[in-house]
């Protein structure tokens, strides 16, 4: 068997261990607080750093993917054109309806004038169902809510908090 190698300088190892223990005894709390602060800063900075790195990767991808951006722009333009066409069709339909209404009003005025010339009266006696007046004056007025729903002076004493007038007589006292 071979003899185990002996530590040639055990004094150096002992000196290093004793100096490390001495440093920990003197500055242990400061080291512990420093490690805690470093860990806290690491946890605060890590999400920001990952976000920045993802943004950098995304920007590199955007620079490379110009064809995809062009296709998205073309798709948006097609959608806008489709929406504009729908809006134009709705406007055209509305204009046609307005023309029909105007034409009906014009014919009605002509008929009224012809009736007037024949002596039957200037305006038609029957109104179209569309022209019923919906003025606020024709609506029934709303009933007012009572101030207190439980109180009615005509019902008599309800047994609760009711009003009782004071006695009629002056203050009683001497003097005369």
Tab-separated table of C-alpha atoms in Angstrom:
chain	number	residue	atom	x	y	z
A	1	UNK	CA	0.000	0.000	0.000
A	2	UNK	CA	1.027	3.418	-0.753
A	3	UNK	CA	1.234	5.878	2.042
A	4	UNK	CA	-1.374	8.620	1.920
A	5	UNK	CA	0.011	11.959	0.970
A	6	UNK	CA	0.222	14.213	3.924
A	7	UNK	CA	-0.776	17.795	3.825
A	8	UNK	CA	2.448	19.598	3.410
A	9	UNK	CA	1.233	22.979	4.641
A	10	UNK	CA	-1.537	22.437	7.218
A	11	UNK	CA	-0.748	25.777	8.796
A	12	UNK	CA	-1.830	27.660	5.620
A	13	UNK	CA	-5.195	25.864	5.462
A	14	UNK	CA	-5.802	26.531	9.150
A	15	UNK	CA	-4.873	30.176	8.719
A	16	UNK	CA	-7.306	30.583	5.786
A	17	UNK	CA	-10.160	28.949	7.696
A	18	UNK	CA	-9.530	31.035	10.798
A	19	UNK	CA	-9.384	34.270	8.772
A	20	UNK	CA	-12.686	33.395	6.992
A	21	UNK	CA	-14.350	32.705	10.350
A	22	UNK	CA	-12.976	35.968	11.732
A	23	UNK	CA	-14.359	37.930	8.755
A	24	UNK	CA	-17.741	36.273	9.174
A	25	UNK	CA	-17.737	37.118	12.872
A	26	UNK	CA	-16.934	40.771	12.210
A	27	UNK	CA	-18.960	41.414	9.073
A	28	UNK	CA	-21.533	38.583	9.023
A	29	UNK	CA	-24.630	40.787	9.284
A	30	UNK	CA	-23.369	43.122	6.573
A	31	UNK	CA	-22.671	40.207	4.262
A	32	UNK	CA	-26.099	38.725	4.950
A	33	UNK	CA	-27.836	42.071	4.269
A	34	UNK	CA	-25.763	42.514	1.103
A	35	UNK	CA	-26.763	39.058	-0.174
A	36	UNK	CA	-30.444	39.833	0.559
A	37	UNK	CA	-30.246	43.192	-1.251
A	38	UNK	CA	-28.542	41.584	-4.241
A	39	UNK	CA	-31.266	38.900	-4.411
A	40	UNK	CA	-34.004	41.568	-4.172
A	41	UNK	CA	-32.439	43.610	-6.979
A	42	UNK	CA	-32.067	40.465	-9.094
A	43	UNK	CA	-35.793	39.704	-8.694
A	44	UNK	CA	-36.696	43.282	-9.622
A	45	UNK	CA	-34.439	43.519	-12.661
A	46	UNK	CA	-35.040	40.032	-14.106
A	47	UNK	CA	-38.602	40.727	-15.514
A	48	UNK	CA	-37.462	44.023	-17.023
A	49	UNK	CA	-34.443	42.356	-18.617
A	50	UNK	CA	-36.525	39.510	-20.049
A	51	UNK	CA	-39.014	42.024	-21.458
A	52	UNK	CA	-36.227	44.033	-23.066
A	53	UNK	CA	-34.706	40.904	-24.590
A	54	UNK	CA	-38.102	39.770	-25.937
A	55	UNK	CA	-38.669	43.231	-27.414
A	56	UNK	CA	-35.252	43.086	-29.063
A	57	UNK	CA	-36.064	39.670	-30.572
A	58	UNK	CA	-39.459	40.921	-31.761
A	59	UNK	CA	-37.873	43.961	-33.407
A	60	UNK	CA	-35.391	41.721	-35.202
A	61	UNK	CA	-38.278	39.533	-36.372
A	62	UNK	CA	-40.185	42.594	-37.612
A	63	UNK	CA	-37.208	43.688	-39.671
A	64	UNK	CA	-37.006	40.292	-41.297
A	65	UNK	CA	-40.774	39.814	-41.837
A	66	UNK	CA	-41.583	42.635	-44.282
A	67	UNK	CA	-43.722	40.352	-46.449
A	68	UNK	CA	-46.002	39.550	-43.526
A	69	UNK	CA	-46.379	43.227	-42.708
A	70	UNK	CA	-47.237	43.990	-46.314
A	71	UNK	CA	-49.881	41.263	-46.365
A	72	UNK	CA	-51.397	42.614	-43.134
A	73	UNK	CA	-51.551	46.111	-44.617
A	74	UNK	CA	-53.230	44.779	-47.745
A	75	UNK	CA	-55.771	42.857	-45.664
A	76	UNK	CA	-56.552	45.995	-43.666
A	77	UNK	CA	-57.005	47.978	-46.871
A	78	UNK	CA	-59.404	45.340	-48.252
A	79	UNK	CA	-61.410	45.439	-45.031
A	80	UNK	CA	-61.602	49.234	-45.187
A	81	UNK	CA	-62.784	49.126	-48.796
A	82	UNK	CA	-65.450	46.568	-47.913
A	83	UNK	CA	-66.691	48.694	-45.024
A	84	UNK	CA	-66.733	51.785	-47.237
A	85	UNK	CA	-68.766	49.948	-49.879
A	86	UNK	CA	-71.285	48.859	-47.245
A	87	UNK	CA	-71.549	52.419	-45.979
A	88	UNK	CA	-72.039	53.736	-49.517
A	89	UNK	CA	-74.792	51.173	-50.129
A	90	UNK	CA	-76.554	52.193	-46.923
A	91	UNK	CA	-76.291	55.871	-47.853
A	92	UNK	CA	-77.687	55.172	-51.323
A	93	UNK	CA	-80.598	53.203	-49.843
A	94	UNK	CA	-81.329	56.015	-47.385
A	95	UNK	CA	-81.267	58.588	-50.193
A	96	UNK	CA	-83.751	56.498	-52.203
A	97	UNK	CA	-86.091	56.277	-49.217
A	98	UNK	CA	-85.858	60.031	-48.730
A	99	UNK	CA	-86.697	60.601	-52.401
A	100	UNK	CA	-89.739	58.325	-52.082
A	101	UNK	CA	-90.921	60.207	-48.992
A	102	UNK	CA	-90.418	63.554	-50.711
A	103	UNK	CA	-92.307	62.311	-53.780
A	104	UNK	CA	-95.200	61.105	-51.598
A	105	UNK	CA	-95.359	64.460	-49.809
A	106	UNK	CA	-95.327	66.283	-53.137
A	107	UNK	CA	-98.179	64.094	-54.469
A	108	UNK	CA	-100.138	64.639	-51.274
A	109	UNK	CA	-99.749	68.401	-51.589
A	110	UNK	CA	-100.925	68.234	-55.197
A	111	UNK	CA	-103.967	66.168	-54.175
A	112	UNK	CA	-104.746	68.625	-51.380
A	113	UNK	CA	-104.526	71.524	-53.792
A	114	UNK	CA	-106.809	69.749	-56.293
A	115	UNK	CA	-109.351	69.061	-53.543
A	116	UNK	CA	-109.173	72.694	-52.580
A	117	UNK	CA	-109.850	73.746	-56.144
A	118	UNK	CA	-112.839	71.362	-56.329
A	119	UNK	CA	-114.216	72.865	-53.126
A	120	UNK	CA	-113.760	69.796	-50.971
A	121	UNK	CA	-111.388	71.459	-48.554
A	122	UNK	CA	-107.750	72.294	-48.576
A	123	UNK	CA	-106.424	69.536	-46.323
A	124	UNK	CA	-107.441	65.913	-46.022
A	125	UNK	CA	-109.721	65.317	-43.051
A	126	UNK	CA	-108.164	61.939	-42.291
A	127	UNK	CA	-104.597	61.938	-41.217
A	128	UNK	CA	-102.177	59.218	-42.088
A	129	UNK	CA	-101.364	56.899	-39.184
A	130	UNK	CA	-97.735	58.053	-39.352
A	131	UNK	CA	-98.673	61.650	-38.612
A	132	UNK	CA	-100.302	61.119	-35.212
A	133	UNK	CA	-99.161	63.822	-32.852
A	134	UNK	CA	-96.940	62.555	-30.106
A	135	UNK	CA	-96.568	65.856	-28.339
A	136	UNK	CA	-95.966	65.841	-24.600
A	137	UNK	CA	-99.258	67.753	-24.126
A	138	UNK	CA	-101.276	64.697	-25.189
A	139	UNK	CA	-99.626	62.480	-22.592
A	140	UNK	CA	-101.363	62.023	-19.248
A	141	UNK	CA	-99.655	63.820	-16.403
A	142	UNK	CA	-97.932	61.520	-13.990
A	143	UNK	CA	-99.411	61.161	-10.534
A	144	UNK	CA	-97.324	62.815	-7.868
A	145	UNK	CA	-95.817	60.577	-5.261
A	146	UNK	CA	-96.834	61.347	-1.698
A	147	UNK	CA	-94.139	62.652	0.550
A	148	UNK	CA	-94.600	59.870	3.079
A	149	UNK	CA	-96.246	56.715	1.766
A	150	UNK	CA	-97.630	55.751	5.202
A	151	UNK	CA	-99.053	59.162	6.061
A	152	UNK	CA	-102.518	60.205	4.931
A	153	UNK	CA	-104.184	62.991	6.940
A	154	UNK	CA	-107.670	61.854	5.882
A	155	UNK	CA	-107.264	58.364	7.328
A	156	UNK	CA	-107.160	59.417	10.945
A	157	UNK	CA	-104.786	58.360	13.672
A	158	UNK	CA	-102.441	55.592	12.644
A	159	UNK	CA	-101.258	55.122	16.187
A	160	UNK	CA	-97.693	56.090	15.482
A	161	UNK	CA	-96.011	59.390	15.179
A	162	UNK	CA	-98.883	61.761	14.516
A	163	UNK	CA	-99.127	65.491	14.859
A	164	UNK	CA	-100.776	66.862	18.006
A	165	UNK	CA	-101.281	70.576	18.317
A	166	UNK	CA	-100.303	72.352	21.489
A	167	UNK	CA	-102.910	73.523	24.010
A	168	UNK	CA	-104.501	76.835	23.305
A	169	UNK	CA	-104.033	78.937	26.331
A	170	UNK	CA	-101.224	81.163	27.156
A	171	UNK	CA	-98.550	80.444	29.576
A	172	UNK	CA	-99.926	79.941	33.012
A	173	UNK	CA	-98.343	81.996	35.606
A	174	UNK	CA	-98.928	84.754	38.051
A	175	UNK	CA	-99.055	88.405	37.396
A	176	UNK	CA	-101.989	90.168	36.589
